[in-house]
Coordinates of C-alpha atoms in Angstrom, one line a residue:
M1 CA 4.0 15.8 2.2
M2 CA 1.6 14.8 -0.7
N3 CA 2.9 12.0 0.2
M4 CA 1.6 11.5 4.0
I5 CA -2.0 12.9 2.4
R6 CA -1.7 9.6 0.0
R7 CA -0.6 7.5 2.5
L8 CA -3.3 9.1 5.4
L9 CA -6.1 8.5 2.8
M10 CA -4.7 5.6 1.3
A11 CA -5.1 4.4 5.2
G12 CA -8.2 5.9 5.2
V13 CA -9.3 3.8 2.9
W14 CA -8.2 0.7 4.6
A15 CA -9.8 1.5 8.2
L16 CA -13.4 1.6 6.5
C17 CA -13.2 -2.0 4.8
L18 CA -12.2 -3.5 8.0
I19 CA -15.1 -1.3 9.6
N20 CA -17.2 -2.5 7.6
L21 CA -15.8 -6.7 9.1
V22 CA -16.8 -5.3 12.3
R23 CA -20.1 -3.6 12.0
P24 CA -21.1 -4.7 8.2
L25 CA -23.0 -1.1 6.2
E26 CA -25.9 -0.4 5.0
A27 CA -26.3 -3.1 1.4
P28 CA -25.1 -1.8 -1.3
L29 CA -21.8 0.3 0.6
E30 CA -21.6 -3.4 2.3
N31 CA -20.4 -4.9 -0.3
L32 CA -18.6 -2.1 -2.2
F33 CA -16.5 -2.1 0.9
Y34 CA -16.5 -6.5 0.2
I35 CA -14.5 -5.5 -3.2
V36 CA -12.6 -3.1 -2.1
L37 CA -11.1 -5.2 0.3
G38 CA -11.1 -7.6 -1.7
V39 CA -9.6 -5.2 -5.2
L40 CA -6.4 -4.0 -2.0
V41 CA -5.5 -7.7 -0.6
V42 CA -5.1 -8.8 -4.0
L43 CA -3.6 -6.3 -6.2
H44 CA -1.3 -5.2 -3.1
G45 CA -0.2 -8.7 -2.0
L46 CA 0.4 -9.0 -6.0
Q47 CA 2.7 -5.8 -6.3
V48 CA 4.3 -7.0 -3.0
V49 CA 5.9 -10.0 -4.3
L50 CA 7.0 -9.2 -7.5
F51 CA 8.4 -6.5 -6.0
S52 CA 10.0 -7.7 -3.3
K53 CA 13.3 -8.9 -4.9
V54 CA 13.3 -6.0 -6.8
L55 CA 14.1 -3.1 -3.6
Q56 CA 15.7 -4.6 -1.8
L57 CA 12.2 -5.3 1.1
D58 CA 12.5 -6.8 4.5
L59 CA 9.9 -7.2 6.3
A60 CA 8.4 -3.7 7.6
G61 CA 9.1 -2.9 3.5
K62 CA 7.4 -5.4 2.0
V63 CA 4.3 -4.8 5.5
D64 CA 4.4 -1.1 4.5
V65 CA 4.0 -1.7 0.8
F66 CA 1.1 -4.5 1.7
I67 CA -0.4 -1.3 3.1
F68 CA 0.1 1.5 1.2
G69 CA 0.4 -0.1 -2.4
G70 CA 2.5 2.0 -5.5
I71 CA 3.0 4.8 -3.0
A72 CA 5.3 2.8 -0.8
A73 CA 6.9 1.0 -3.2
N74 CA 7.8 4.3 -5.1
E75 CA 9.3 6.2 -2.3
R76 CA 11.2 3.4 -1.6
R77 CA 12.5 3.0 -5.3
K78 CA 13.7 5.9 -5.6
A79 CA 16.2 6.1 -2.0
L80 CA 17.1 2.7 -4.2
L81 CA 17.7 5.0 -6.7
A82 CA 19.4 7.7 -4.8
K83 CA 21.3 5.0 -3.5
M84 CA 22.5 3.5 -6.3
E85 CA 23.2 6.4 -7.6
K86 CA 25.7 7.0 -4.6
E87 CA 27.6 4.1 -4.9
S88 CA 28.5 4.8 -8.4
R89 CA 30.0 7.4 -8.1

């Protein structure tokens, strides 16, 4: 439940940033959302690059991690650890 709320909040941030590209907001908010968009793209892009091999991400996994960042990476990590633990028994 909590991850769903986090995902919705992250989708809202992405939506605000993309709406700002199409129809810019007032001056201080416009600049803020440009900066937020830049930070999101750089940080989530780095997460995809760093976690691709470790979490064995396919294309859908890479897109998921790019959009939702650490939320999706943590979910994938937990699933991978559970799978590895199950296989080791």
